Short mmCIF file of C-alpha atoms in Angstrom, two decimals:
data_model
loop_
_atom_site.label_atom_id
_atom_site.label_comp_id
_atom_site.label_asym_id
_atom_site.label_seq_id
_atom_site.Cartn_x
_atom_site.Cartn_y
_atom_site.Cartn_z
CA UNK A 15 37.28 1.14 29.79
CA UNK A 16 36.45 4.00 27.05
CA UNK A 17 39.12 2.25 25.08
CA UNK A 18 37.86 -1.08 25.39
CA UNK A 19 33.97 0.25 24.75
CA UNK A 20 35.48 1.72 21.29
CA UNK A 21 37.05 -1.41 20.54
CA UNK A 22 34.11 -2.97 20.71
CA UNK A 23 32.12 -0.76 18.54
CA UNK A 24 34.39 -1.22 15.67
CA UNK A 25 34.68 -4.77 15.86
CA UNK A 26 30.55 -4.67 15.73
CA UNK A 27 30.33 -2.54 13.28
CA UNK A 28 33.13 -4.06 11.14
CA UNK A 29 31.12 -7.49 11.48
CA UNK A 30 28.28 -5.64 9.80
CA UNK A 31 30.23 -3.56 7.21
CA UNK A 32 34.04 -5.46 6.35
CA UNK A 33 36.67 -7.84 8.55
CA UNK A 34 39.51 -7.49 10.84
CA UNK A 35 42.26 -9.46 9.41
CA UNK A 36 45.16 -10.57 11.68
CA UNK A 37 48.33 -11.61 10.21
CA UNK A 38 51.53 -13.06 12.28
CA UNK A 39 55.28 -12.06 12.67
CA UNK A 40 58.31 -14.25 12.43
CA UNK A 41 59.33 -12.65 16.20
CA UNK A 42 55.24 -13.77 17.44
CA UNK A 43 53.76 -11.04 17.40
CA UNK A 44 49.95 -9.74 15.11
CA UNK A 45 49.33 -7.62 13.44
CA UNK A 46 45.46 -6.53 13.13
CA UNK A 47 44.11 -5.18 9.48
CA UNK A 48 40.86 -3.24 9.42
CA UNK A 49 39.57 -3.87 6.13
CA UNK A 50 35.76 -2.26 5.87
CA UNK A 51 33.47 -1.86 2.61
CA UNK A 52 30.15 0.09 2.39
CA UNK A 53 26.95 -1.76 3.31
CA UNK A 54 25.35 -2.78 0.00
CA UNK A 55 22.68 0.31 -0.76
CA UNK A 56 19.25 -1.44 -1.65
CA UNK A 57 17.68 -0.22 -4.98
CA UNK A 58 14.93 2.12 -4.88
CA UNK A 59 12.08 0.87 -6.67
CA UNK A 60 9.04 2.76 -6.89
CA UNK A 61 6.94 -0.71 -6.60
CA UNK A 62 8.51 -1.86 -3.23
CA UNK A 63 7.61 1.98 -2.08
CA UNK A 64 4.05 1.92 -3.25
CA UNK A 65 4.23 -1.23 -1.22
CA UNK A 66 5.50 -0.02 1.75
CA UNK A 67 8.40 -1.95 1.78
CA UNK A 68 10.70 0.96 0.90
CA UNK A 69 10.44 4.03 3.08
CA UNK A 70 9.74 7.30 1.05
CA UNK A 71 10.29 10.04 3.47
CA UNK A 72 14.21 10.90 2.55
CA UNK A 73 13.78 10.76 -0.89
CA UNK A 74 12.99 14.27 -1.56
CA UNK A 75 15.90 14.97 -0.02
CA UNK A 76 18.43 13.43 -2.31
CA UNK A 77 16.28 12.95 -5.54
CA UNK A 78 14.25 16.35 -6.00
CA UNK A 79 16.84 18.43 -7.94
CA UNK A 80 16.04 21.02 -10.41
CA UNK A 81 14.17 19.65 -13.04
CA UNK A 82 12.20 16.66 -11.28
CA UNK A 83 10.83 19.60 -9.24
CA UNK A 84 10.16 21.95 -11.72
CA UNK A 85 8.17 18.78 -13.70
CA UNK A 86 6.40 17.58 -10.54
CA UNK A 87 5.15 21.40 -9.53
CA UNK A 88 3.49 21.32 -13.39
CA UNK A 89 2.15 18.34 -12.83
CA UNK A 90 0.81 19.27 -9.80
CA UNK A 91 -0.57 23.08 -11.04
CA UNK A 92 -2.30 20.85 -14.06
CA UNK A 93 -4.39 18.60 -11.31
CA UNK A 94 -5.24 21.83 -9.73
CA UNK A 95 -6.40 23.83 -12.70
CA UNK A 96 -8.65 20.32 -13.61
CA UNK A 97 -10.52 20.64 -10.30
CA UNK A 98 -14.14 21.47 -10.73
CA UNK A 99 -16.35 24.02 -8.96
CA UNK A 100 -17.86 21.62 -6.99
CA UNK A 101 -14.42 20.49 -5.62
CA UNK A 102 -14.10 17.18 -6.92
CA UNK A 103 -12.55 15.56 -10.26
CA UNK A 104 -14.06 13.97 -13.57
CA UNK A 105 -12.11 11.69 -15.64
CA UNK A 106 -15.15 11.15 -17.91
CA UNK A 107 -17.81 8.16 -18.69
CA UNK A 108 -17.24 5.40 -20.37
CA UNK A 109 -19.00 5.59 -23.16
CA UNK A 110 -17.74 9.20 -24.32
CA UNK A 111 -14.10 8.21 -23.99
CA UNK A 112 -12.97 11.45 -26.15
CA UNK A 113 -14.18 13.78 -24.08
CA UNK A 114 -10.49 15.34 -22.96
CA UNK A 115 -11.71 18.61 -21.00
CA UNK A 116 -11.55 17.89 -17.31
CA UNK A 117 -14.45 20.41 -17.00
CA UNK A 118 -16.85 19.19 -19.37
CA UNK A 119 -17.17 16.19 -17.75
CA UNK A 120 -18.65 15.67 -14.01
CA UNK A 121 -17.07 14.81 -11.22
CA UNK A 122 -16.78 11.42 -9.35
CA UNK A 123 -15.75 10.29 -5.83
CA UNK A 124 -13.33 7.94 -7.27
CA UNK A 125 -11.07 10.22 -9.47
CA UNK A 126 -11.52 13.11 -6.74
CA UNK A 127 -9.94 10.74 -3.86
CA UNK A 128 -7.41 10.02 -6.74
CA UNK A 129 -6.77 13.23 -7.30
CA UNK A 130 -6.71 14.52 -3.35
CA UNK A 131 -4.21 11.71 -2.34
CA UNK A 132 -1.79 12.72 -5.21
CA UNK A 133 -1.41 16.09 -3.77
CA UNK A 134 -1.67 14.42 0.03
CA UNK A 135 1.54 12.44 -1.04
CA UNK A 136 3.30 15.42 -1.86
CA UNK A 137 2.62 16.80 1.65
CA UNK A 138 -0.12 19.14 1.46
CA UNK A 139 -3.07 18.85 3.33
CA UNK A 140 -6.69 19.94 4.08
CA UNK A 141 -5.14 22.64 6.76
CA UNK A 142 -1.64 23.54 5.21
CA UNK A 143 0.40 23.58 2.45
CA UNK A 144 -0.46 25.93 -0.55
CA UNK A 145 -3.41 23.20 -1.83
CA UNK A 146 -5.27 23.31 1.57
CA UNK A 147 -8.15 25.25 0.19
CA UNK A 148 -8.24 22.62 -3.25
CA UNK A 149 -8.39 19.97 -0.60
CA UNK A 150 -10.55 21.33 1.48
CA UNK A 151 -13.17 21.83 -1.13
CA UNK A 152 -12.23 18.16 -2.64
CA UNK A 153 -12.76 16.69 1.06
CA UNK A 154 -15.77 18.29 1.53
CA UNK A 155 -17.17 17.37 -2.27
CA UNK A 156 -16.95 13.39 -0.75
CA UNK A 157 -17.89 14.57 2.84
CA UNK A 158 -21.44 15.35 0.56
CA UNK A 159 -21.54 12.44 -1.68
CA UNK A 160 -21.05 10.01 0.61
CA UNK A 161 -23.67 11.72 3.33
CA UNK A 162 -26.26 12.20 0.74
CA UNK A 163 -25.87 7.92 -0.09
CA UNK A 164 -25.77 6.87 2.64
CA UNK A 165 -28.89 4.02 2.05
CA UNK A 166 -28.24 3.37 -0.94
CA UNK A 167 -26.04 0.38 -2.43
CA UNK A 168 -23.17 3.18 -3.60
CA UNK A 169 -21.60 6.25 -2.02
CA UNK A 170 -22.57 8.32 -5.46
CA UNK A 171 -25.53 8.53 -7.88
CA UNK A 172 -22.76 9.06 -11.01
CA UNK A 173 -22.74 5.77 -12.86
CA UNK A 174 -20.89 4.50 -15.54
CA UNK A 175 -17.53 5.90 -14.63
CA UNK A 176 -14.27 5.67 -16.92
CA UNK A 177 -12.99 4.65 -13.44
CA UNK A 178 -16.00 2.48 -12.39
CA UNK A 179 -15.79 0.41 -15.90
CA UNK A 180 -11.76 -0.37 -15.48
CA UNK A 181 -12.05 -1.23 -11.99
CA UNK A 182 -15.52 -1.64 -10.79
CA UNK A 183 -18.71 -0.72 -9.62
CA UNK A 184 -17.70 -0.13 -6.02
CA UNK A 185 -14.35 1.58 -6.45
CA UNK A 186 -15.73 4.96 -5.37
CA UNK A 187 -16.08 3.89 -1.60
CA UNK A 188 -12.99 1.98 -1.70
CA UNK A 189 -10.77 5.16 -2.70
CA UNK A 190 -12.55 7.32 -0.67
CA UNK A 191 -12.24 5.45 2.04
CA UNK A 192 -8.46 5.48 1.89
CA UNK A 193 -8.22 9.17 1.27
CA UNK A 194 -10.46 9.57 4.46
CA UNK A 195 -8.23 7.11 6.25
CA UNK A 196 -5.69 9.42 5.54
CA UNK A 197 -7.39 12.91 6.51
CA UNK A 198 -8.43 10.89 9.82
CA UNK A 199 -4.80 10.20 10.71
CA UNK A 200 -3.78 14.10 10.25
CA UNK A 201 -6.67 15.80 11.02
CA UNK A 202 -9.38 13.95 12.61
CA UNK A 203 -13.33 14.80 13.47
CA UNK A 204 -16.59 13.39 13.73
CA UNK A 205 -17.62 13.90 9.89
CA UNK A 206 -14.62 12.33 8.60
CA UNK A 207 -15.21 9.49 10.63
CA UNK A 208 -18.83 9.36 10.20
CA UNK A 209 -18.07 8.86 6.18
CA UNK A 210 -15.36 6.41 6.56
CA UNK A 211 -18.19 4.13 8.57
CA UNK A 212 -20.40 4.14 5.64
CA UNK A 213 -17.53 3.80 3.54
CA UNK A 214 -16.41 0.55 5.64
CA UNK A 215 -20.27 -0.58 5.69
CA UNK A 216 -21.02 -0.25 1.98
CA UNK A 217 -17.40 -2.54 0.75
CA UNK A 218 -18.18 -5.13 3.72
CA UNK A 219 -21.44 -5.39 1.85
CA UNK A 220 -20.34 -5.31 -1.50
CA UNK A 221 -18.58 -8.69 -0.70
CA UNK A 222 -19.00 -12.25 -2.06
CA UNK A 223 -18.93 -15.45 -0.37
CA UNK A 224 -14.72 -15.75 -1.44
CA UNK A 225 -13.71 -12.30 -0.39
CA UNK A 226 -14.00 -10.38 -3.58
CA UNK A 227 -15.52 -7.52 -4.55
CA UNK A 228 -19.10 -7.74 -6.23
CA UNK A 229 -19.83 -5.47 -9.37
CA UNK A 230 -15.59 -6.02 -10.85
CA UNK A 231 -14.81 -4.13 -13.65
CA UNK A 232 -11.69 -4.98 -16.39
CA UNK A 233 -9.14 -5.32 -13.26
CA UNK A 234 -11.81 -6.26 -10.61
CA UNK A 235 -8.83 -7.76 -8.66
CA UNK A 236 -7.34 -3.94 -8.21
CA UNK A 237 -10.84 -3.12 -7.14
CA UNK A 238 -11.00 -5.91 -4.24
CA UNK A 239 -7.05 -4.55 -3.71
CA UNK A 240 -7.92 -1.16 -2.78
CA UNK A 241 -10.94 -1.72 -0.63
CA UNK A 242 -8.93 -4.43 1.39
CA UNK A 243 -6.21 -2.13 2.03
CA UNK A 244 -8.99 0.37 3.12
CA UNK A 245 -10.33 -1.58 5.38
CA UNK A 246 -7.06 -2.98 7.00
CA UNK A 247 -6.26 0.77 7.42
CA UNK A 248 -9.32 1.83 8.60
CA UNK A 249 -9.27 -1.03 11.25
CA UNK A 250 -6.40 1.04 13.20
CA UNK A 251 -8.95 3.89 13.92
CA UNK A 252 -10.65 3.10 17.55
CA UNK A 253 -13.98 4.81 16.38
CA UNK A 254 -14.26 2.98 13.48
CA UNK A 255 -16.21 -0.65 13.17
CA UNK A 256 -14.60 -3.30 10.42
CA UNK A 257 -15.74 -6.81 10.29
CA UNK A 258 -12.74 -8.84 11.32
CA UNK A 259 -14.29 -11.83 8.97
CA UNK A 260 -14.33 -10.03 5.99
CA UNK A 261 -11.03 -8.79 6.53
CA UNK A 262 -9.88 -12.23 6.58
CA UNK A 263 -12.07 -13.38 3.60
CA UNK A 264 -10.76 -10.59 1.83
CA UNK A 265 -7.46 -11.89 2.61
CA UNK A 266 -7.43 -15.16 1.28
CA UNK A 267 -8.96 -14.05 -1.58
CA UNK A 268 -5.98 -12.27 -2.15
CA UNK A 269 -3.72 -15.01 -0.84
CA UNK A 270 -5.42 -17.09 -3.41
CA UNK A 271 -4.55 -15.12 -6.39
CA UNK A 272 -0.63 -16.47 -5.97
CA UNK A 273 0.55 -19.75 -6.17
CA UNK A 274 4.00 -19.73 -4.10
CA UNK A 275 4.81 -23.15 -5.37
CA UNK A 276 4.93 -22.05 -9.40
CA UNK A 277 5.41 -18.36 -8.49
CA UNK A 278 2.51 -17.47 -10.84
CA UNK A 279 -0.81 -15.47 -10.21
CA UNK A 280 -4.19 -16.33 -11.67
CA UNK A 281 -4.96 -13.28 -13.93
CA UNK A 282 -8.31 -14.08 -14.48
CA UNK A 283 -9.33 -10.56 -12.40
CA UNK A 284 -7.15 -8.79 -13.12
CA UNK A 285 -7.68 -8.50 -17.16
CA UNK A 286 -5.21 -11.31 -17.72
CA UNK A 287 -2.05 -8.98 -16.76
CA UNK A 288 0.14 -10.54 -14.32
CA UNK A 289 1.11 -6.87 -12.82
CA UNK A 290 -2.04 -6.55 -12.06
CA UNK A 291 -2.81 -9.97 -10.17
CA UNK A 292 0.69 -9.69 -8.33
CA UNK A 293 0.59 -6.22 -6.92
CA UNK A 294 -2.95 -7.23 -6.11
CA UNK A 295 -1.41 -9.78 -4.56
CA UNK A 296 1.65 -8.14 -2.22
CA UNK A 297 -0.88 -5.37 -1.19
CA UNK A 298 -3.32 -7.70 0.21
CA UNK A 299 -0.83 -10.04 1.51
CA UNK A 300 1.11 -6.95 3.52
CA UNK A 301 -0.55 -6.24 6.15
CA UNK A 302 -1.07 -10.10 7.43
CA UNK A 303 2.95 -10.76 6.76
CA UNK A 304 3.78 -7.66 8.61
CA UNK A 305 2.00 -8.64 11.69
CA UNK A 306 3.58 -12.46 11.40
CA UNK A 307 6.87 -10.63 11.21
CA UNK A 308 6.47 -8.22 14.53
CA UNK A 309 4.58 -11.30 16.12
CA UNK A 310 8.03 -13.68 15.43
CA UNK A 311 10.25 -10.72 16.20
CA UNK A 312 9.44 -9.93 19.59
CA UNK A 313 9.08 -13.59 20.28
CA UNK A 314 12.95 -13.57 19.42
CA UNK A 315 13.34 -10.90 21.90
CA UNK A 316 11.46 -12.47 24.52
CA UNK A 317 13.62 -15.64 23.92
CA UNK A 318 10.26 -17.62 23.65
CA UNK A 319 12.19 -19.05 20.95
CA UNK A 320 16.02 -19.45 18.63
CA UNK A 321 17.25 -15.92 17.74
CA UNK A 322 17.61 -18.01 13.98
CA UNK A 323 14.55 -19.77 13.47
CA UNK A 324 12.76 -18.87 10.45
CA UNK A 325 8.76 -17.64 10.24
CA UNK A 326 6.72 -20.35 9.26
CA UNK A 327 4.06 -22.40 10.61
CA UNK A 328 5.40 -24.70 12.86
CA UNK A 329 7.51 -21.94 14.81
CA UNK A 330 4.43 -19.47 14.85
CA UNK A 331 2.64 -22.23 16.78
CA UNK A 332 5.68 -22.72 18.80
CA UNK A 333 5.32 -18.92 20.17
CA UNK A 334 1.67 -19.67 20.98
CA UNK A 335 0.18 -18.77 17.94
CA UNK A 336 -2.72 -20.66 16.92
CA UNK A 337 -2.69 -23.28 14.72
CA UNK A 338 -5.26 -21.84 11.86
CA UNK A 339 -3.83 -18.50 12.41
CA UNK A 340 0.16 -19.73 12.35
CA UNK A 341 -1.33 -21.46 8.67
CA UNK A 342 -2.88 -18.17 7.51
CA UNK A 343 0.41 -16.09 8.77
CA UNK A 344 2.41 -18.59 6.81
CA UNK A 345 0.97 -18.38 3.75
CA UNK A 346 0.49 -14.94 3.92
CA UNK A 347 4.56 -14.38 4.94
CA UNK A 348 4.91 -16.71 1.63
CA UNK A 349 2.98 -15.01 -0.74
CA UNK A 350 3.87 -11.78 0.23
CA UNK A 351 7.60 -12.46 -0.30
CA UNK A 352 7.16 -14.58 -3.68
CA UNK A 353 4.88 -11.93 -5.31
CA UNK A 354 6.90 -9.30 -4.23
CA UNK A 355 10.50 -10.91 -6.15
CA UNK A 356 8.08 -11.77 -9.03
CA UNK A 357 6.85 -8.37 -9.44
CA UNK A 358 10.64 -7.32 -10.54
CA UNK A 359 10.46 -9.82 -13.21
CA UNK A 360 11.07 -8.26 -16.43
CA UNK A 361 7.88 -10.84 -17.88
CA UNK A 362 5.77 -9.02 -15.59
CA UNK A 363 6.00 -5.79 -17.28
CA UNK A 364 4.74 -7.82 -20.69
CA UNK A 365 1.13 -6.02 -21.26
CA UNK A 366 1.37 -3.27 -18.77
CA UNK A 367 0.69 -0.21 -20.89
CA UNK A 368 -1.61 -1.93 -23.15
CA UNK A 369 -5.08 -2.27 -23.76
CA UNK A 370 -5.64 0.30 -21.03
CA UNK A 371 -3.41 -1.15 -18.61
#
């Protein structure tokens, strides 16, 4: 039995990585050939990670050598020395562009979330890690801002933002509300979430009739990007009230920047670059496409329907999905996976790095 039960382990895992080859004898009798090859290793790509779509947790452990981490611990001792006393970050107003000192300028919700989830990607956080007292003090810099706006259109008073002119009025709650998301998930309290409710109540507000973002800057469409992920993520916290209409306005919005049939993105928001429009694009498609794909999956399972069929409307109606939402997962499955192959198009890249991009 053992024997058979090993058997039967290589021949599944040879089906997934090489082929069993038989060959005859003159006298009758086989002879079996295990021929195996590696599983083709997908490309990192820092894009599809940003995305989600690539897992980032191994990394370190096969890509920090030497000199990445000596470059990354200077990067990261620079973005502490450039933290003010007040515990946030500046990067400056507009209209006095050549200001360079990061202390002569004052700080702003947006850059300081910036900032905080920089070092919260490396692993640090508000209660360990060598930066816990940086964070601490940029946490509770927001924690005040957003407290002491709390009736009042914005979640600061500073206006006219390097930050605020590239990607709009409102991007201060929208990037605070994703660091917050993130503090919530690690270390959760009553303040925290108190401030990611006015966060959520000042974006739902902020939005048009399509889904979009009032007040866009030079990339509005990045603008609209982060405070739809924000709210999508802020959704997941029980204690936390989003509007489950403006999600989905701010969905097709997004959904309507990509045309799956010419695999091209209007780039009208997003300062006519197309990296802009299609990352805009995956990130607000992503979390609807996900959902379509753990939806279809354990219908599979449940055999409510073919263990081949492929995700698309009529099938997502077929495991009693309904019929608008089957046509919003649909499109949402499409765009996500068109954007997401265009993005890697060389012609993409055309304009990124220019004009402020």
């Amino acid at each position: 039995m053992k024997t058979e039960n090993l058997l039967l382990a290589i021949t599944t895992s040879v089906l997934l990585t090489g082929a069993i080859i038989k060959t005859g004898k003159p006298d009758g009798t086989e002879t079996t050939i295990l021929r195996t090859q590696k599983a083709p290793e997908e490309k990192p790509c820092v894009f599809m990670s940003v995305m989600g779509e690539q897992p980032v947790a191994e990394y370190a452990q096969y890509k920090n050598d030497a000199s990445l981490k000596s470059v990354v611990q200077k990067g990261e001792k620079w973005l502490v020395s450039a933290q003010n006393n007040d515990g946030g970050w500046g990067a400056g107003s507009h209209s006095n562009q050549g200001e360079m000192n990061p202390h002569a300028v004052q700080s702003d919700p947006a850059t300081t979330a910036m900032a905080a989830m920089a070092l919260y990607r490396m692993g640090y956080t508000t209660t360990k890690g060598p930066y816990q007292k940086q964070l601490s003090n940029a946490l509770d810099y927001l924690l005040h801002q957003i407290e002491a706006s709390k009736n009042s259109a914005y979640i600061t008073q500073v206006r006219g933002t390097q930050i605020q002119r590239k990607l709009g009025e409102n991007i201060d709650a929208a990037l605070a509300l994703q660091f917050l998301n993130q503090v919530a998930e690690k270390n959760p309290s009553r303040r925290v979430e108190n401030a990611i409710q006015i966060c959520v109540n000042k974006i739902e507000k902020s939005y048009d009739t399509n889904g979009k973002v009032n007040g866009a800057g030079w990339a509005g469409v990045l603008q609209s990007s982060f405070a739809s992920s924000g709210l999508e993520q802020a959704k997941k916290n029980k204690n936390i009230t989003v509007n489950e209409d403006k999600i989905t306005a701010a969905r097709n919005y997004q959904k309507s920047n990509y045309n799956t049939e010419s695999n091209t993105a209007k780039t009208e928001d997003g300062a006519g670059i197309m990296l802009y429009a299609v990352s805009s694009s995956v990130r607000g498609s992503a979390s609807e496409a996900k959902e379509a794909e753990e939806l279809f999956t354990k219908a599979k399972a449940e055999g409510k329907i073919g263990k081949t069929a492929e995700l698309n409307r009529d099938n997502l109606q077929k495991i009693g999905i309904s019929k608008e939402k089957a046509a919003s997962y649909d499109v949402a499955s499409k765009v996500y996976k068109a954007a997401k192959v265009q993005a890697m198009d060389n012609g993409v890249m055309n304009g990124f790095g220019n004009n402020g991009g």
